[in-house]
One Martini backbone bead per residue (centre of mass of N, CA, C, O) as a GRO file, in nm:
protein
  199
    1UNK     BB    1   7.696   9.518  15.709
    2UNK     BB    2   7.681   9.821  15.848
    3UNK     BB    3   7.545  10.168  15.792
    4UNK     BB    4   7.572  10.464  16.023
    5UNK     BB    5   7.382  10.789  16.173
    6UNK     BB    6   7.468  11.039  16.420
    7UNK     BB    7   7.430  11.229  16.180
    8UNK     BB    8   7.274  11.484  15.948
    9UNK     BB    9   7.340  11.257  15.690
   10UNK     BB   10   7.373  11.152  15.386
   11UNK     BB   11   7.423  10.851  15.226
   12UNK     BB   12   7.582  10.635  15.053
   13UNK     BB   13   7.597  10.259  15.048
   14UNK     BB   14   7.831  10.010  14.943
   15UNK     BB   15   7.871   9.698  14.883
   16UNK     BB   16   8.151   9.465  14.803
   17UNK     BB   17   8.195   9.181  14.641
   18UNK     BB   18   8.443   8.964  14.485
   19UNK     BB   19   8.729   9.110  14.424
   20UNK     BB   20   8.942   9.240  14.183
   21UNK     BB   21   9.266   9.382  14.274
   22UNK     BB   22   9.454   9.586  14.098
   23UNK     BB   23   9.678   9.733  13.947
   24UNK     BB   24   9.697   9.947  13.700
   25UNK     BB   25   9.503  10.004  13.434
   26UNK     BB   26   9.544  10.108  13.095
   27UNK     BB   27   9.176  10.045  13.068
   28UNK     BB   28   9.121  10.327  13.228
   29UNK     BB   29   9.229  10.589  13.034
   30UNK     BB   30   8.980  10.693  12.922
   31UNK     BB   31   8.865  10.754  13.242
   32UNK     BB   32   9.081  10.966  13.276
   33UNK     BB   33   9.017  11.108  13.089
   34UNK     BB   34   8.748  11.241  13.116
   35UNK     BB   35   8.794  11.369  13.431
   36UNK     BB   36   8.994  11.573  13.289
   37UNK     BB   37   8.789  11.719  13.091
   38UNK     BB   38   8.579  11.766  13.305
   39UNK     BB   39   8.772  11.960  13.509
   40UNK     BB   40   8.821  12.165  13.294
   41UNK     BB   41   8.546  12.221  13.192
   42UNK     BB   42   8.328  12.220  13.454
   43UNK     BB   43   8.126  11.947  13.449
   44UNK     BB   44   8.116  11.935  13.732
   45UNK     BB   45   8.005  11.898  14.024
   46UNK     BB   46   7.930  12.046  14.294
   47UNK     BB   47   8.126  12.204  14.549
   48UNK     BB   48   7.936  12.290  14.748
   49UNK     BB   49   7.758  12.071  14.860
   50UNK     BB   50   8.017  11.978  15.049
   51UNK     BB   51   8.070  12.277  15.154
   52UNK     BB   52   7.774  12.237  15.292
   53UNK     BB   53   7.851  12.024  15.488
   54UNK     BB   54   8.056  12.111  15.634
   55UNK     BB   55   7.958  12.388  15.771
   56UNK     BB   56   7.699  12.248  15.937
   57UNK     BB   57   7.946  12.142  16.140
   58UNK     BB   58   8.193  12.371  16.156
   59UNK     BB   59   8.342  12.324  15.904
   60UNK     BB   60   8.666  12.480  15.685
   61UNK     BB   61   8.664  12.390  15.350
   62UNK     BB   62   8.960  12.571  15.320
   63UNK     BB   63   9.132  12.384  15.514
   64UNK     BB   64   8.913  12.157  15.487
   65UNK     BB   65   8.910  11.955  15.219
   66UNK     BB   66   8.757  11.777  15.013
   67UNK     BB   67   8.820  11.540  14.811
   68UNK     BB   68   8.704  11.593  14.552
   69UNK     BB   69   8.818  11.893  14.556
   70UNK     BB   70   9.144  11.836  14.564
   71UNK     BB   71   9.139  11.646  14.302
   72UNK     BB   72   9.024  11.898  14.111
   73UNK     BB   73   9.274  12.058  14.161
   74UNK     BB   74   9.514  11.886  14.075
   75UNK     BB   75   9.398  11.895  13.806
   76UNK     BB   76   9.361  12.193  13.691
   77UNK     BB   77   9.690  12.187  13.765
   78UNK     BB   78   9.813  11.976  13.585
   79UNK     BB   79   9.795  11.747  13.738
   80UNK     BB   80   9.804  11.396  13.796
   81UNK     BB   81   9.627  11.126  13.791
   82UNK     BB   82   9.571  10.908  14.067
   83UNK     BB   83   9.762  10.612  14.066
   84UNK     BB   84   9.662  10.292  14.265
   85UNK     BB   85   9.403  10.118  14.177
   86UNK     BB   86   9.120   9.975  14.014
   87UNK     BB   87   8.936  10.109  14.284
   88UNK     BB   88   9.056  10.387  14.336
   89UNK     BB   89   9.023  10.485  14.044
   90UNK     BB   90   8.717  10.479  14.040
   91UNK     BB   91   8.667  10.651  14.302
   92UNK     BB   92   8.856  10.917  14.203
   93UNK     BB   93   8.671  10.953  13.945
   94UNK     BB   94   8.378  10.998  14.047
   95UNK     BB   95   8.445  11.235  14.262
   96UNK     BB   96   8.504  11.445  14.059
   97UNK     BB   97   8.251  11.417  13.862
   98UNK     BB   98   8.044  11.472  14.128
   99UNK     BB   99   8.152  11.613  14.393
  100UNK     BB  100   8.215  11.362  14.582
  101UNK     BB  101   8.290  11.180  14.857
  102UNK     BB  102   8.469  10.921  14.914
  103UNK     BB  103   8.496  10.597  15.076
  104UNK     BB  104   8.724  10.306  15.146
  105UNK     BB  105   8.672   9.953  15.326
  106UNK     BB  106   8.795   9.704  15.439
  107UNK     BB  107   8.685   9.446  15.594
  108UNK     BB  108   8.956   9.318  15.698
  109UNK     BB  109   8.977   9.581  15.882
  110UNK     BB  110   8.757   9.611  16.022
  111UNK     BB  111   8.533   9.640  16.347
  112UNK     BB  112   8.319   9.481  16.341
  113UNK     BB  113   7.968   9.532  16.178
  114UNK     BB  114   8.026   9.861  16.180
  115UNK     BB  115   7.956  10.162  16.061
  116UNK     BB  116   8.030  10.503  16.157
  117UNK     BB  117   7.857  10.818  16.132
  118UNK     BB  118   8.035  11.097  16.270
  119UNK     BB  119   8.194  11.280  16.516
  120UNK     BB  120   8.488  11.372  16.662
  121UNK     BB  121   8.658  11.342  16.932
  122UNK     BB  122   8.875  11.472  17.149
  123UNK     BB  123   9.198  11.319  17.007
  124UNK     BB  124   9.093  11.182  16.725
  125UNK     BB  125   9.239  10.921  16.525
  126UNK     BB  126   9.434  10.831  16.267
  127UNK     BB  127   9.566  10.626  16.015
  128UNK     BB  128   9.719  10.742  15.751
  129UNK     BB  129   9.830  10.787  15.404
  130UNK     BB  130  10.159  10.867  15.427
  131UNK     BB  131  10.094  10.956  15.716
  132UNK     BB  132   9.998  11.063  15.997
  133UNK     BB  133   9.773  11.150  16.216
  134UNK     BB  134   9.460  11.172  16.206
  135UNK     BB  135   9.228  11.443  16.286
  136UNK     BB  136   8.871  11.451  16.413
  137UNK     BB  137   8.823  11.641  16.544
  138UNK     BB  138   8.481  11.766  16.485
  139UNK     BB  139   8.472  11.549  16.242
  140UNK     BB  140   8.396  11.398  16.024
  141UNK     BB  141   8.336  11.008  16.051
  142UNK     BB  142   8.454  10.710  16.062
  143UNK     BB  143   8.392  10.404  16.226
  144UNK     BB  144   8.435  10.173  16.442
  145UNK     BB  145   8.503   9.936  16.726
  146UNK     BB  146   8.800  10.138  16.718
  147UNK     BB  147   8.785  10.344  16.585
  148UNK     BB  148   8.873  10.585  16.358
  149UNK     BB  149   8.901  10.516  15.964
  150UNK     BB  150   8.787  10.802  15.865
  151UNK     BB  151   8.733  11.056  15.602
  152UNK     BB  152   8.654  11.286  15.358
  153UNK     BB  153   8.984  11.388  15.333
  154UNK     BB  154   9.153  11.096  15.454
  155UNK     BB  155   9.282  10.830  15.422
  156UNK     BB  156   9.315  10.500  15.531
  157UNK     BB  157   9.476  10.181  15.607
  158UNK     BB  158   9.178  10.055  15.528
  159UNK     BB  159   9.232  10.060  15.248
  160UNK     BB  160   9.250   9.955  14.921
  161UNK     BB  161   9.396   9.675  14.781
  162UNK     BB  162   9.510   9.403  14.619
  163UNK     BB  163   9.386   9.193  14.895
  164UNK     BB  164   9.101   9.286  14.830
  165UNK     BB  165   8.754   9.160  14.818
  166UNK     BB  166   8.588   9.346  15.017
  167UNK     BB  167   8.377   9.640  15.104
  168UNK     BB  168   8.309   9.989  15.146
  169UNK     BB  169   8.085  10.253  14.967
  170UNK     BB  170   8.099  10.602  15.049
  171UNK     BB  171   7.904  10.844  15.018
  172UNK     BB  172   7.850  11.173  15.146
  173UNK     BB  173   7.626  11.227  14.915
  174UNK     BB  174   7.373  11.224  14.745
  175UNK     BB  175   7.296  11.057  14.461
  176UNK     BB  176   7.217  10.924  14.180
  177UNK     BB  177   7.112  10.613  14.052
  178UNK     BB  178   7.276  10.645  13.802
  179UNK     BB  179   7.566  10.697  13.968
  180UNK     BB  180   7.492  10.381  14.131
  181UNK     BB  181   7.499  10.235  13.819
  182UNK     BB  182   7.778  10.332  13.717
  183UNK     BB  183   7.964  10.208  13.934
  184UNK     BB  184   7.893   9.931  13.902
  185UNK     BB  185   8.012   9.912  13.676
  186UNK     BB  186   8.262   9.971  13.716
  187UNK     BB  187   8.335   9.738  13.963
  188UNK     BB  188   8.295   9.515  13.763
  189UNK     BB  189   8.571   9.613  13.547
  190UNK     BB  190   8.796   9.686  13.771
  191UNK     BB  191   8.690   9.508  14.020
  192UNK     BB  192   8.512   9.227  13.981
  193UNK     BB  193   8.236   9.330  14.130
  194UNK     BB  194   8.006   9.332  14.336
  195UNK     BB  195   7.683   9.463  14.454
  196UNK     BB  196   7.531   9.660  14.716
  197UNK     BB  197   7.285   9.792  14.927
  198UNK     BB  198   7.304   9.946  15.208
  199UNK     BB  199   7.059  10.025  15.497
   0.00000   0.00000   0.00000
């Protein structure tokens, strides 16, 4: 799986495969309990970072926000932490922590050898999760071969399931190193998967 950019944006791409994707594990609480008290008490990182990636395109990221950036909004108005699955809960951990939009694509749902980011053409949407069809048009998006199946700001229905093995997980803003080995501890022990970056 290759992972490329149409459009002047930086990013972390890493494949991840062999998983086990369990429903929520108790023994992720600790984690739960970590973001939720990093996101109320600030030391969470730049939410303008996001910020200033969305308004670079013309998105006007208090209308589209970015998802990292709506999740520790839901945190600090003292809603609970989504618990989805054991990689969605690291993935949507990571995200507030960092400030950083987070992606996942099960491979069995990709179409084709690679995701693109680009731009959304007028018109296009996919299908999100709990959602009806969600409009990319003029927006950052992760595209397929078959067209758009996702962006910075909301899920679409290829993403990660208790039936996924494999996944791409794309950061939209560049990690910290640190950041990178952090995120593959959390998916050897909740996802039970190994990781590789996609170059």
């Amino acid at each position: 799986m290759r992972v490329r950019s149409e459009i002047d944006i930086e990013t972390v791409a890493l494949e991840l495969y062999e998983l086990e994707v369990t429903p929520p594990r108790d023994d992720f609480e600790l984690e739960v309990k970590r973001t939720v008290q990093t996101a109320r008490s600030d030391e969470v990182g730049q939410v303008k970072r996001a910020r200033e990636l969305y308004r670079k395109f013309g998105i006007d990221p208090t209308r589209v926000r970015p998802s990292s950036e709506a999740l520790l909004r839901r945190l600090k108005k003292s809603e609970p932490f989504p618990r989805i699955n054991s990689l969605v809960d690291v993935a949507n951990a990571m995200s507030v922590q960092l400030q950083v939009p987070v992606g996942l694509y099960d491979l069995a749902k990709v179409k084709g050898d690679e995701l693109v980011i680009r731009l959304g053409a007028e018109g296009e949407k996919y299908a999100g999760i709990g959602k009806e069809m969600v409009s990319v048009a003029g927006r950052i998006c992760v595209a397929d071969g078959e067209g758009p199946c996702g962006n910075p700001s909301a899920d679409s229905q290829r993403t990660i399931t208790t039936s996924t093995d494999s996944a791409v997980w794309i950061y939209f803003l560049p990690v910290r190193d640190d950041d990178i080995d952090r995120t593959a501890e959390l998916i050897a022990v909740f996802g039970r998967g190994l990781v590789r970056m996609i170059q």
